[in-house]
XYZ file of C-alpha atoms in Angstrom:
762
model
C 65.492 -77.579 33.941
C 66.108 -81.227 33.054
C 65.641 -80.541 29.339
C 68.073 -77.639 29.500
C 70.642 -79.761 31.359
C 70.123 -82.547 28.829
C 70.820 -80.133 25.964
C 73.960 -78.900 27.721
C 75.139 -82.482 28.225
C 74.469 -83.233 24.551
C 76.546 -80.257 23.472
C 79.356 -81.268 25.881
C 79.422 -84.831 24.567
C 79.484 -83.646 20.933
C 82.301 -81.201 21.705
C 84.274 -83.916 23.500
C 83.826 -86.261 20.540
C 85.064 -83.573 18.136
C 88.025 -82.807 20.393
C 88.893 -86.496 20.733
C 88.789 -86.931 16.933
C 91.037 -83.903 16.459
C 93.423 -85.236 19.095
C 93.479 -88.613 17.328
C 94.413 -86.961 14.037
C 97.080 -84.870 15.729
C 98.433 -87.987 17.436
C 98.603 -89.845 14.111
C 100.450 -86.955 12.490
C 102.889 -86.714 15.367
C 103.425 -90.480 15.287
C 104.188 -90.365 11.566
C 106.592 -87.470 11.990
C 108.246 -89.263 14.916
C 108.713 -92.405 12.835
C 110.243 -90.399 10.018
C 112.590 -88.698 12.423
C 113.526 -92.055 13.944
C 114.294 -93.462 10.487
C 116.377 -90.422 9.624
C 118.148 -90.734 12.970
C 118.920 -94.385 12.351
C 120.266 -93.643 8.876
C 122.383 -90.784 10.219
C 123.779 -92.853 13.039
C 124.679 -95.583 10.526
C 126.281 -93.025 8.214
C 128.181 -91.512 11.119
C 129.523 -94.907 12.061
C 130.684 -95.475 8.476
C 132.324 -92.094 8.386
C 134.021 -92.693 11.718
C 135.443 -95.987 10.440
C 136.515 -94.254 7.247
C 138.259 -91.544 9.240
C 140.015 -94.118 11.383
C 141.245 -95.934 8.248
C 142.401 -92.695 6.740
C 144.190 -91.771 9.905
C 145.896 -95.169 9.939
C 146.896 -94.774 6.318
C 148.197 -91.296 7.056
C 150.275 -92.590 9.921
C 151.744 -95.295 7.697
C 152.388 -92.912 4.807
C 154.292 -90.318 6.859
C 157.489 -92.439 7.538
C 157.501 -93.589 3.982
C 157.375 -90.023 2.802
C 160.456 -89.118 4.634
C 162.416 -91.808 2.859
C 161.376 -91.073 -0.613
C 160.193 -87.532 -0.839
C 161.063 -87.207 -4.330
C 159.341 -90.322 -5.393
C 156.353 -89.488 -3.399
C 155.689 -85.989 -4.647
C 153.166 -87.263 -7.100
C 151.595 -89.523 -4.562
C 151.524 -86.671 -2.016
C 149.677 -84.510 -4.446
C 147.170 -87.284 -4.902
C 146.877 -87.799 -1.189
C 146.367 -84.058 -0.663
C 143.627 -84.032 -3.235
C 142.038 -87.032 -1.582
C 142.457 -85.397 1.806
C 140.764 -82.222 0.631
C 137.907 -84.268 -0.780
C 137.652 -86.186 2.485
C 137.767 -82.986 4.491
C 134.923 -81.482 2.451
C 132.947 -84.662 2.751
C 133.649 -84.814 6.468
C 132.580 -81.168 6.920
C 129.307 -81.827 5.123
C 128.664 -84.889 7.241
C 129.428 -82.952 10.420
C 127.005 -80.164 9.423
C 124.372 -82.706 8.471
C 124.867 -84.501 11.797
C 124.555 -81.210 13.670
C 121.371 -80.378 11.827
C 119.953 -83.814 12.555
C 120.844 -83.458 16.240
C 118.982 -80.124 16.332
C 115.960 -81.616 14.608
C 116.004 -84.562 16.981
C 116.167 -82.260 20.000
C 113.282 -80.136 18.670
C 111.204 -83.233 17.938
C 111.926 -84.559 21.419
C 110.882 -81.267 23.031
C 107.758 -81.095 20.879
C 106.929 -84.690 21.777
C 107.282 -83.906 25.483
C 105.097 -80.814 25.106
C 102.423 -82.766 23.221
C 102.567 -85.517 25.831
C 102.085 -82.962 28.665
C 99.147 -81.372 26.836
C 97.544 -84.746 26.242
C 98.022 -85.696 29.872
C 96.425 -82.426 31.068
C 93.636 -82.901 28.527
C 93.146 -86.462 29.783
C 92.916 -85.203 33.375
C 90.361 -82.554 32.455
C 88.357 -85.062 30.451
C 88.379 -87.483 33.368
C 87.215 -84.694 35.712
C 84.470 -83.667 33.268
C 83.437 -87.292 32.867
C 83.227 -87.646 36.649
C 81.177 -84.434 36.876
C 78.889 -85.586 34.072
C 78.483 -88.919 35.772
C 77.568 -87.174 39.047
C 75.075 -84.963 37.224
C 73.599 -87.981 35.487
C 73.314 -89.836 38.792
C 71.624 -86.825 40.408
C 69.229 -86.479 37.497
C 68.363 -90.161 37.587
C 67.691 -89.942 41.328
C 65.615 -86.831 40.770
C 63.707 -88.480 37.939
C 63.002 -91.514 40.066
C 61.775 -89.333 42.934
C 59.556 -87.327 40.586
C 58.220 -90.552 39.055
C 57.381 -91.911 42.504
C 55.790 -88.606 43.459
C 53.767 -88.524 40.253
C 52.639 -92.098 40.832
C 51.462 -91.163 44.332
C 49.720 -88.099 42.930
C 48.139 -90.267 40.288
C 46.754 -92.626 42.939
C 45.430 -89.692 44.955
C 43.909 -88.127 41.865
C 42.253 -91.404 40.923
C 40.660 -91.591 44.364
C 39.651 -87.958 44.110
C 38.305 -88.459 40.599
C 36.114 -91.303 41.840
C 34.711 -89.110 44.608
C 34.219 -86.304 42.133
C 32.410 -88.629 39.749
C 30.022 -89.532 42.538
C 29.497 -85.871 43.316
C 29.051 -85.196 39.609
C 26.261 -87.750 39.436
C 24.569 -86.122 42.391
C 25.047 -82.694 40.817
C 23.550 -83.944 37.556
C 20.467 -85.052 39.402
C 20.378 -81.722 41.179
C 20.795 -79.820 37.904
C 17.924 -81.743 36.384
C 15.744 -80.766 39.324
C 16.907 -77.161 39.030
C 16.178 -77.171 35.317
C 12.668 -78.349 36.026
C 12.253 -75.643 38.653
C 13.696 -73.074 36.236
C 11.291 -74.176 33.551
C 8.364 -73.874 35.938
C 9.555 -70.454 37.103
C 9.987 -69.330 33.520
C 6.468 -70.379 32.680
C 5.145 -68.680 35.818
C 7.028 -65.455 35.122
C 6.012 -65.423 31.471
C 2.374 -65.786 32.478
C 2.756 -63.016 35.046
C 4.481 -60.805 32.489
C 1.673 -61.319 30.000
C -0.881 -60.555 32.699
C 0.955 -57.405 33.843
C 1.406 -56.236 30.241
C -2.261 -56.712 29.556
C -3.116 -54.789 32.755
C -0.732 -51.977 31.785
C -2.153 -51.775 28.279
C -5.714 -51.760 29.559
C -5.431 -49.714 32.752
C -2.560 -47.220 32.218
C -3.960 -44.368 30.123
C -0.864 -42.115 30.031
C 2.906 -42.818 30.052
C 4.734 -39.642 31.025
C 8.206 -41.097 30.424
C 7.719 -41.780 26.726
C 8.355 -38.226 25.538
C 11.350 -36.259 26.768
C 9.405 -32.959 26.774
C 6.935 -34.350 29.301
C 9.545 -36.335 31.210
C 11.526 -33.138 31.836
C 8.596 -31.813 33.893
C 8.786 -34.717 36.365
C 10.043 -33.732 39.796
C 13.258 -35.671 40.576
C 13.825 -37.459 43.832
C 14.902 -35.008 46.505
C 18.499 -35.672 47.546
C 19.101 -33.683 50.709
C 22.656 -34.937 51.073
C 23.486 -33.760 47.551
C 22.000 -30.334 48.213
C 23.894 -29.951 51.491
C 27.140 -30.956 49.817
C 26.532 -28.548 46.921
C 25.856 -25.749 49.396
C 29.028 -26.630 51.288
C 31.046 -26.612 48.049
C 29.474 -23.301 47.041
C 30.384 -21.855 50.456
C 34.007 -22.936 50.047
C 34.095 -21.476 46.526
C 32.636 -18.213 47.873
C 35.398 -18.003 50.501
C 38.103 -18.627 47.878
C 36.584 -16.068 45.485
C 36.411 -13.500 48.293
C 40.111 -14.008 49.020
C 40.866 -13.725 45.298
C 38.825 -10.523 44.960
C 40.546 -9.026 48.004
C 43.918 -9.743 46.403
C 42.819 -8.193 43.068
C 41.585 -5.033 44.812
C 44.878 -4.660 46.694
C 46.901 -5.351 43.554
C 45.117 -2.699 41.477
C 45.103 -0.144 44.332
C 48.805 -0.512 45.146
C 49.631 -0.434 41.424
C 47.842 2.917 41.240
C 49.880 4.181 44.221
C 53.116 3.010 42.586
C 52.337 4.916 39.384
C 51.986 8.077 41.460
C 55.484 7.478 42.931
C 57.664 5.851 40.258
C 59.337 6.741 37.903
C 58.241 10.311 38.778
C 56.813 11.288 42.161
C 53.569 13.200 41.710
C 54.291 15.222 44.858
C 57.452 16.661 43.274
C 56.708 16.704 39.558
C 53.805 15.950 37.262
C 53.551 12.435 35.933
C 53.092 11.617 32.257
C 49.609 11.800 30.676
C 49.780 8.065 30.002
C 50.270 7.276 33.682
C 47.579 9.811 34.631
C 45.076 7.993 32.405
C 46.284 4.619 33.696
C 45.879 5.797 37.298
C 42.388 7.079 36.525
C 41.347 3.681 35.128
C 42.905 1.817 38.042
C 40.975 4.034 40.441
C 37.760 2.504 39.018
C 38.791 -1.124 39.756
C 36.370 -1.554 42.673
C 33.340 -0.970 40.438
C 34.437 -3.961 38.338
C 35.826 -6.284 41.018
C 33.155 -5.913 43.737
C 30.287 -7.215 41.512
C 32.171 -10.515 41.199
C 31.846 -11.060 44.940
C 28.169 -10.049 44.865
C 27.441 -12.415 41.972
C 29.150 -15.308 43.765
C 27.225 -14.481 46.955
C 23.900 -14.505 45.070
C 24.859 -17.840 43.498
C 25.600 -19.265 46.965
C 22.281 -17.976 48.334
C 20.366 -19.551 45.430
C 21.622 -23.042 46.420
C 19.335 -24.117 49.258
C 18.191 -27.395 50.700
C 14.786 -27.249 48.982
C 15.976 -26.646 45.407
C 17.474 -28.924 42.772
C 20.978 -27.691 41.977
C 21.860 -28.454 38.355
C 23.192 -26.293 35.546
C 19.660 -25.785 34.194
C 18.457 -24.261 37.501
C 21.489 -22.130 38.471
C 20.232 -18.915 36.924
C 22.565 -16.793 39.078
C 25.575 -18.281 37.291
C 24.668 -16.138 34.284
C 24.888 -12.986 36.459
C 28.318 -14.013 37.728
C 29.424 -14.659 34.130
C 28.274 -11.152 33.110
C 30.201 -9.569 36.008
C 33.285 -11.556 35.006
C 32.868 -10.328 31.426
C 32.791 -6.700 32.611
C 35.956 -7.254 34.685
C 37.710 -8.761 31.629
C 36.721 -5.673 29.639
C 38.371 -3.626 32.400
C 41.553 -5.756 32.121
C 41.600 -5.308 28.346
C 41.199 -1.561 28.814
C 44.104 -1.174 31.263
C 46.466 -3.681 29.550
C 47.857 -1.240 26.872
C 48.416 1.471 29.506
C 50.166 -1.022 31.770
C 52.485 -2.135 28.950
C 53.245 1.480 27.997
C 53.916 2.320 31.652
C 56.455 -0.499 31.851
C 58.057 0.743 28.624
C 58.279 4.237 30.126
C 60.057 2.786 33.165
C 62.506 1.030 30.830
C 63.250 4.336 29.057
C 64.188 6.027 32.332
C 67.836 6.980 32.832
C 68.303 4.925 36.001
C 66.837 1.710 34.490
C 69.466 -1.015 34.294
C 69.536 -3.923 31.863
C 68.394 -6.393 34.552
C 65.474 -4.131 35.502
C 64.581 -3.739 31.817
C 64.539 -7.555 31.425
C 62.259 -7.878 34.459
C 59.891 -5.268 33.048
C 59.682 -7.133 29.742
C 58.925 -10.370 31.607
C 56.207 -8.609 33.621
C 54.627 -7.242 30.441
C 54.469 -10.767 29.018
C 52.987 -12.028 32.308
C 50.263 -9.343 32.232
C 49.301 -10.424 28.725
C 49.126 -14.041 29.888
C 47.012 -13.033 32.893
C 44.468 -11.256 30.671
C 44.395 -14.235 28.266
C 43.815 -16.672 31.155
C 40.912 -14.569 32.482
C 39.394 -14.462 28.973
C 39.685 -18.246 28.696
C 38.105 -18.708 32.126
C 35.248 -16.345 31.242
C 34.593 -18.294 28.025
C 34.146 -21.599 29.857
C 32.058 -20.054 32.665
C 29.839 -18.446 30.014
C 29.385 -21.873 28.437
C 28.377 -23.327 31.806
C 25.814 -20.529 32.238
C 24.165 -21.310 28.866
C 21.958 -24.268 29.998
C 20.067 -21.963 32.391
C 19.258 -19.432 29.628
C 19.464 -21.154 26.234
C 18.330 -24.777 25.870
C 20.545 -25.524 22.842
C 23.577 -23.508 23.941
C 25.525 -26.410 25.449
C 24.861 -30.123 25.089
C 24.941 -32.352 28.133
C 27.664 -34.479 26.539
C 30.014 -31.478 26.638
C 29.576 -30.735 30.363
C 32.549 -32.860 31.387
C 34.943 -31.357 28.822
C 33.936 -27.791 29.764
C 34.436 -28.496 33.485
C 37.861 -30.051 32.877
C 38.831 -27.017 30.788
C 37.749 -24.735 33.653
C 40.087 -26.661 35.963
C 42.923 -26.357 33.420
C 42.293 -22.601 33.117
C 42.441 -22.203 36.912
C 45.747 -24.075 37.010
C 47.031 -21.833 34.206
C 45.992 -18.773 36.226
C 47.926 -20.150 39.206
C 51.042 -20.663 37.041
C 50.812 -17.117 35.651
C 50.486 -15.670 39.149
C 53.550 -17.632 40.270
C 55.526 -16.136 37.369
C 54.287 -12.620 38.221
C 55.244 -13.112 41.882
C 58.710 -14.359 40.920
C 59.448 -11.595 38.401
C 57.997 -8.829 40.572
C 60.058 -9.913 43.584
C 63.192 -9.753 41.408
C 62.130 -6.336 40.096
C 61.515 -5.050 43.638
C 64.959 -6.196 44.862
C 66.642 -4.448 41.912
C 64.665 -1.237 42.483
C 65.500 -1.226 46.199
C 69.206 -1.124 45.283
C 68.764 2.005 43.149
C 70.140 5.227 44.683
C 66.880 7.100 44.022
C 64.674 4.479 45.761
C 62.560 6.142 48.467
C 60.962 4.579 51.490
C 57.536 5.173 49.988
C 58.513 3.177 46.868
C 59.930 0.335 48.960
C 56.743 0.157 51.049
C 54.508 0.251 47.968
C 56.541 -2.517 46.289
C 56.244 -4.663 49.422
C 52.472 -4.114 49.459
C 52.179 -5.041 45.777
C 54.339 -8.110 46.347
C 52.189 -9.217 49.305
C 49.010 -8.789 47.221
C 50.575 -10.812 44.370
C 51.535 -13.561 46.836
C 47.969 -13.548 48.196
C 46.632 -13.839 44.631
C 49.021 -16.733 43.958
C 47.905 -18.576 47.092
C 44.224 -17.915 46.345
C 44.607 -19.110 42.744
C 46.366 -22.277 43.928
C 43.661 -23.007 46.499
C 40.779 -22.501 44.091
C 42.547 -24.547 41.373
C 43.182 -27.493 43.713
C 39.630 -27.171 45.123
C 38.085 -27.336 41.651
C 40.314 -30.262 40.610
C 39.294 -32.227 43.697
C 35.556 -31.671 43.043
C 35.435 -31.784 39.229
C 34.428 -35.471 39.202
C 31.536 -34.726 41.561
C 30.467 -31.794 39.369
C 30.496 -33.972 36.263
C 28.417 -36.665 37.963
C 25.862 -34.380 39.668
C 25.281 -31.231 37.584
C 22.548 -32.780 35.435
C 19.322 -34.651 36.050
C 16.853 -36.588 33.955
C 17.113 -39.719 31.792
C 20.608 -40.265 30.420
C 19.334 -41.479 27.056
C 17.746 -38.147 26.174
C 20.202 -35.462 25.097
C 19.473 -31.779 25.458
C 15.794 -32.121 26.284
C 15.871 -29.875 29.356
C 15.151 -26.220 28.745
C 15.205 -23.352 31.262
C 11.409 -23.104 31.027
C 10.955 -26.806 31.833
C 13.470 -26.521 34.703
C 11.517 -23.553 36.118
C 8.245 -25.476 35.780
C 9.839 -28.447 37.498
C 10.871 -26.253 40.453
C 7.325 -24.838 40.681
C 5.879 -28.352 40.658
C 8.358 -29.300 43.380
C 7.152 -26.407 45.561
C 3.519 -27.365 44.953
C 4.258 -30.989 45.797
C 5.996 -29.940 49.012
C 3.037 -27.732 49.966
C 0.624 -30.563 49.175
C 2.600 -32.976 51.321
C 2.574 -30.479 54.170
C -1.182 -30.106 53.808
C -1.624 -33.873 53.923
C 0.511 -34.179 57.005
C -1.641 -35.064 60.003
C -0.702 -35.781 63.606
C -0.017 -39.413 64.132
C -2.344 -41.477 66.263
C -1.182 -43.129 69.399
C 0.769 -46.177 68.444
C 1.351 -49.404 70.281
C 4.379 -49.267 72.640
C 7.552 -50.734 71.287
C 7.838 -53.521 73.868
C 4.244 -54.567 73.350
C 4.654 -54.499 69.582
C 7.748 -56.701 69.883
C 5.843 -59.120 72.101
C 2.930 -59.214 69.638
C 5.374 -59.722 66.790
C 6.981 -62.651 68.600
C 3.553 -64.127 69.188
C 2.620 -63.694 65.547
C 5.918 -65.128 64.349
C 5.747 -68.052 66.781
C 2.207 -69.006 65.814
C 2.119 -71.971 63.462
C -1.611 -72.330 63.054
C -3.075 -72.452 59.634
C -5.760 -70.200 58.213
C -8.454 -72.820 58.739
C -7.517 -73.261 62.404
C -7.617 -69.515 62.936
C -10.993 -69.355 61.202
C -12.278 -72.104 63.503
C -10.950 -70.265 66.542
C -12.641 -67.085 65.356
C -15.902 -68.957 64.820
C -15.692 -70.513 68.279
C -14.891 -67.179 69.873
C -17.858 -65.622 68.058
C -20.125 -68.385 69.360
C -18.768 -67.873 72.879
C -19.341 -64.137 72.560
C -22.931 -64.697 71.467
C -23.523 -67.062 74.431
C -21.917 -64.564 76.777
C -24.160 -61.838 75.393
C -27.216 -63.990 76.003
C -26.042 -64.763 79.554
C -25.313 -61.085 80.075
C -28.916 -60.179 79.077
C -30.212 -62.996 81.309
C -28.197 -61.823 84.290
C -29.188 -58.226 83.683
C -32.858 -59.240 83.851
C -32.166 -61.232 86.999
C -30.357 -58.257 88.495
C -33.354 -56.027 87.792
C -35.709 -58.571 89.397
C -33.359 -58.927 92.358
C -33.342 -55.143 92.803
C -37.128 -55.107 92.824
C -37.235 -57.938 95.366
C -34.582 -56.196 97.449
C -36.626 -53.017 97.562
C -39.676 -54.977 98.640
C -37.715 -56.852 101.279
C -36.195 -53.617 102.526
C -39.668 -52.135 102.860
C -40.860 -55.252 104.669
C -37.903 -55.299 107.009
C -38.343 -51.612 107.669
C -41.956 -52.312 108.627
C -40.869 -55.167 110.832
C -38.176 -53.060 112.469
C -40.725 -50.478 113.287
C -42.941 -53.059 114.971
C -40.244 -55.015 116.710
C -36.805 -53.692 117.547
C -35.205 -57.094 118.078
C -31.886 -57.883 116.333
C -33.041 -61.263 115.029
C -35.441 -59.764 112.569
C -32.586 -57.860 111.035
C -30.652 -61.115 110.453
C -33.748 -62.666 108.902
C -34.093 -59.668 106.602
C -30.434 -59.976 105.527
C -30.859 -63.682 104.741
C -33.996 -62.907 102.815
C -32.146 -60.249 100.825
C -29.341 -62.706 99.956
C -31.873 -65.308 98.858
C -33.695 -62.727 96.749
C -30.486 -61.897 94.840
C -30.055 -65.585 93.888
C -33.677 -66.112 92.695
C -34.602 -66.646 88.965
C -37.148 -65.174 86.626
C -39.687 -67.864 87.507
C -40.005 -66.513 91.137
C -41.682 -63.329 89.908
C -45.174 -64.902 89.797
C -44.981 -66.856 93.093
C -43.394 -64.917 96.015
C -44.399 -67.068 98.952
C -43.872 -70.569 97.448
C -40.158 -71.720 97.390
C -39.465 -73.160 93.921
C -35.913 -74.231 92.875
C -34.414 -72.337 89.917
C -31.648 -73.789 87.654
C -29.163 -71.517 85.799
C -26.568 -72.702 83.234
C -23.365 -70.716 82.642
C -19.651 -71.295 82.045
C -19.116 -71.954 85.742
C -21.547 -74.769 85.960
C -25.084 -75.368 87.233
C -26.258 -73.263 90.191
C -29.430 -74.140 92.008
C -31.442 -71.520 93.874
C -33.783 -72.542 96.606
C -35.893 -70.771 99.157
C -34.618 -68.731 102.071
C -34.183 -71.731 104.284
C -32.083 -73.820 101.767
C -29.858 -70.951 100.362
C -26.109 -71.419 100.953
C -23.945 -68.797 102.445
C -23.012 -65.996 100.040
C -19.444 -65.673 101.172
C -18.720 -69.408 100.939
C -20.135 -69.497 97.434
C -17.989 -66.520 96.294
C -14.926 -68.175 97.775
C -15.631 -71.359 95.873
C -16.104 -69.456 92.597
C -12.933 -67.410 93.192
C -10.891 -70.515 93.991
C -12.252 -72.316 90.944
C -11.383 -69.366 88.661
C -7.930 -68.943 90.175
C -7.114 -72.631 89.717
C -8.407 -72.497 86.172
C -6.379 -69.338 85.417
C -3.202 -70.878 86.850
C -3.711 -74.015 84.768
C -4.394 -72.046 81.593
C -1.380 -69.728 82.124
C 0.914 -72.727 82.658
C -0.433 -74.348 79.500
C -0.073 -71.050 77.626
C 3.538 -70.590 78.786
C 4.358 -74.164 77.821
C 2.781 -73.690 74.404
C 4.617 -70.377 73.904
C 7.971 -71.894 74.839
C 7.375 -74.855 72.524
C 6.308 -72.600 69.676
C 9.332 -70.302 70.142
C 11.609 -73.339 70.260
C 10.000 -74.800 67.128
C 10.198 -71.434 65.363
C 13.886 -71.022 66.226
C 14.573 -74.571 65.116
C 12.705 -74.043 61.834
C 14.564 -70.787 61.235
C 17.917 -72.464 61.923
C 16.959 -75.315 59.611
C 16.017 -72.865 56.851
C 19.353 -71.078 57.266
C 21.174 -74.377 57.225
C 19.240 -75.351 54.108
C 20.231 -72.098 52.386
C 23.868 -72.567 53.422
C 23.732 -76.156 52.209
C 22.403 -74.992 48.853
C 25.212 -72.442 48.555
C 27.835 -74.970 49.604
C 26.384 -77.447 47.144
C 26.710 -74.903 44.318
C 30.267 -74.083 45.389
C 31.109 -77.786 45.563
C 29.660 -78.290 42.100
C 31.897 -75.554 40.737
C 34.869 -77.005 42.598
C 34.043 -80.424 41.218
C 34.037 -79.072 37.674
C 37.350 -77.344 38.252
C 38.757 -80.488 39.886
C 37.657 -82.683 36.975
C 39.314 -80.291 34.552
C 42.466 -80.268 36.679
C 42.359 -84.061 36.881
C 42.219 -84.434 33.110
C 44.937 -81.833 32.681
C 47.164 -83.525 35.267
C 46.627 -86.909 33.634
C 47.700 -85.474 30.277
C 50.697 -83.799 31.871
C 51.601 -87.024 33.679
C 51.598 -89.030 30.461
C 53.611 -86.379 28.622
C 56.137 -86.043 31.468
C 56.498 -89.820 31.694
C 57.207 -90.052 27.997
C 59.618 -87.132 28.061
C 61.431 -88.531 31.121
C 61.741 -91.963 29.516
C 63.055 -90.448 26.275
C 65.499 -88.294 28.182
C 66.718 -91.247 30.271
C 67.238 -93.383 27.175
C 69.080 -90.587 25.392
C 71.224 -89.913 28.446
C 72.066 -93.600 28.826
C 73.082 -93.717 25.127
C 75.189 -90.601 25.571
C 76.830 -92.042 28.667
C 77.651 -95.261 26.833
C 79.155 -93.327 23.918
C 81.116 -91.138 26.337
C 82.435 -94.198 28.166
C 83.481 -95.744 24.859
C 85.272 -92.570 23.752
C 86.956 -92.248 27.139
C 88.138 -95.874 26.995
C 89.473 -95.313 23.474
C 91.253 -92.159 24.554
C 92.772 -93.976 27.516
C 94.024 -96.751 25.228
C 95.512 -94.213 22.843
C 97.148 -92.377 25.712
C 98.577 -95.655 26.994
C 99.991 -96.418 23.543
C 101.427 -92.915 23.380
C 103.005 -93.407 26.767
C 104.531 -96.726 25.650
C 105.804 -95.235 22.414
C 107.213 -92.218 24.248
C 108.969 -94.533 26.736
C 110.471 -96.542 23.877
C 111.666 -93.379 22.128
C 113.191 -92.067 25.335
C 115.067 -95.366 25.818
C 116.355 -95.219 22.244
C 117.487 -91.624 22.712
C 119.254 -92.551 25.914
C 120.983 -95.456 24.173
C 121.967 -93.119 21.337
């Protein structure tokens, strides 16, 4: 903006200089002409004064000569003649002077008017120049203020950018160190991956005996991944297409049937008179339309039934499409057969006596539409036949041409819709004209309405199927082929059939391998175990030590178990003996004390060791070591109470269990806390890495922007300084020119005042 304003100011200053120079030249010329006119005026005024004096003298002489003439007329005849001659000369001279004076007065008046006009123009020009100078000065002041503000702003930005550049340099140093570390890591990873690649390649070369993807013939036999969603969508699309085709076939049946009825009625009613042989043949052919139209619906139904959830729906496996194509070919043969009869029938209607010119034009349009309809069906059959080739002939259609054929099918369907719209339009016009005929019967009107309704149904069906195909053509192009994209035309119908057989065998094999699942761990327990596993931070060596310790404990427990089992057997034997002894004692004495003694003896027997087997009567203390501690068994008199001992053991175990559970809960909580903290730290580390990468990129962009801004700052400073210097020079030159113009205008004013005073004096 500043450069553009500077250019405009330059142009204005140059124009003002040129105008001032032109005005100077004009002023000089006017001054010269004014001086000349003043000189001429002075000379004329002087000459006029001389002539006035001369006239006064002549008048005086004439006054003196008149009385003398009266006295001596005779003597003065000669002198009178001379005076008359002189008078005539003076009169001529006086007339010339008067004319010259008048002319000079006119010139003086014109010069005065022109001078006033030039003075007014110069004054208006001076006012405009002063206004423009004031405007230019205001613009210059605004620009200088703006430049100063921008310079201050740029200086502040420069200071900020310097601070930012310093911070970015520090970050750049850190990023360099980080990049060096990353390069080292990348080098190590590259070496690791290269070694792994060499190892895997050597394993593949040594261990893999057969690569079934190398040859396209073998690769075509591979069973593709089963896509249930694709199969369901293809079945849904096929179901929609079946519904549209059924509607279309219903409309075709009605159209041909009602056309046959119309031939029997118009132009000659078969109930009154015999129709022409041409129409009889045409009616006979139309009567056979169901045998050609119904197979289309059956073929489409078979095609829909062939698309199931278990198959692979591609062009190579849709064998039923060939059957539908053959049925469509037979229907097109039927259309070709009836087309000449239909055209001749329309010509026969045109030759009727009651056929008007408008009806004849409609019949000609309908004949053209019937030709177009047959041509559209032939085109559609050609493309459908091409789509049916991959399921019968392997080289009939290349996979690269699938998309073009499908797009052409969509174009043919749209063409069929357009033709049906034309037929509906022209037939409705034809029906309205025929209804106005005087010979139109109610049967003809009803038949025409039925034909028109069938044509409208065909138009709607064609539009629906055309829009349906256009909406799904991209999906067809993307999904109606399978196999590697690099191979072209490698799939044959035989390989596709083999692939489907292999798919069935694979499915049967998978069903045979299916076994009922074993009982799994409950979900809550599995989650708890997973938390325990995730929260455990022990190393492999610690776990191995724990396993070793647990194995040692198990072995000790097994030994103690065998020891206690032997003791239990001995105690049982002793108990039986004691029971027998007590029974004998009870028989002898029926006192209740013996029973208590027997019970104490039985309790002591259960606590005895293996060493008491040899000596029954002698009380020998037995020591047993276990996890609980050391238990000492004595004779019947020194044995503690059984119940008190069990209470002590139970209390000891309960206290130990409570202590261990509290320690276990504390350890679990600590481990979960440490795990959560470690997980949060790992996430924070990953986020820090990402932020560091983003900051590195931002730092690069900021450094580039810093350098660019520094360059722009230097260039803008230079340009602003140059512009300010140029503008100051221009302002100085403009001030000088304005001062000169003011001086010239002042001189002109002074000269004009002097001239006006002289004119007034004159």
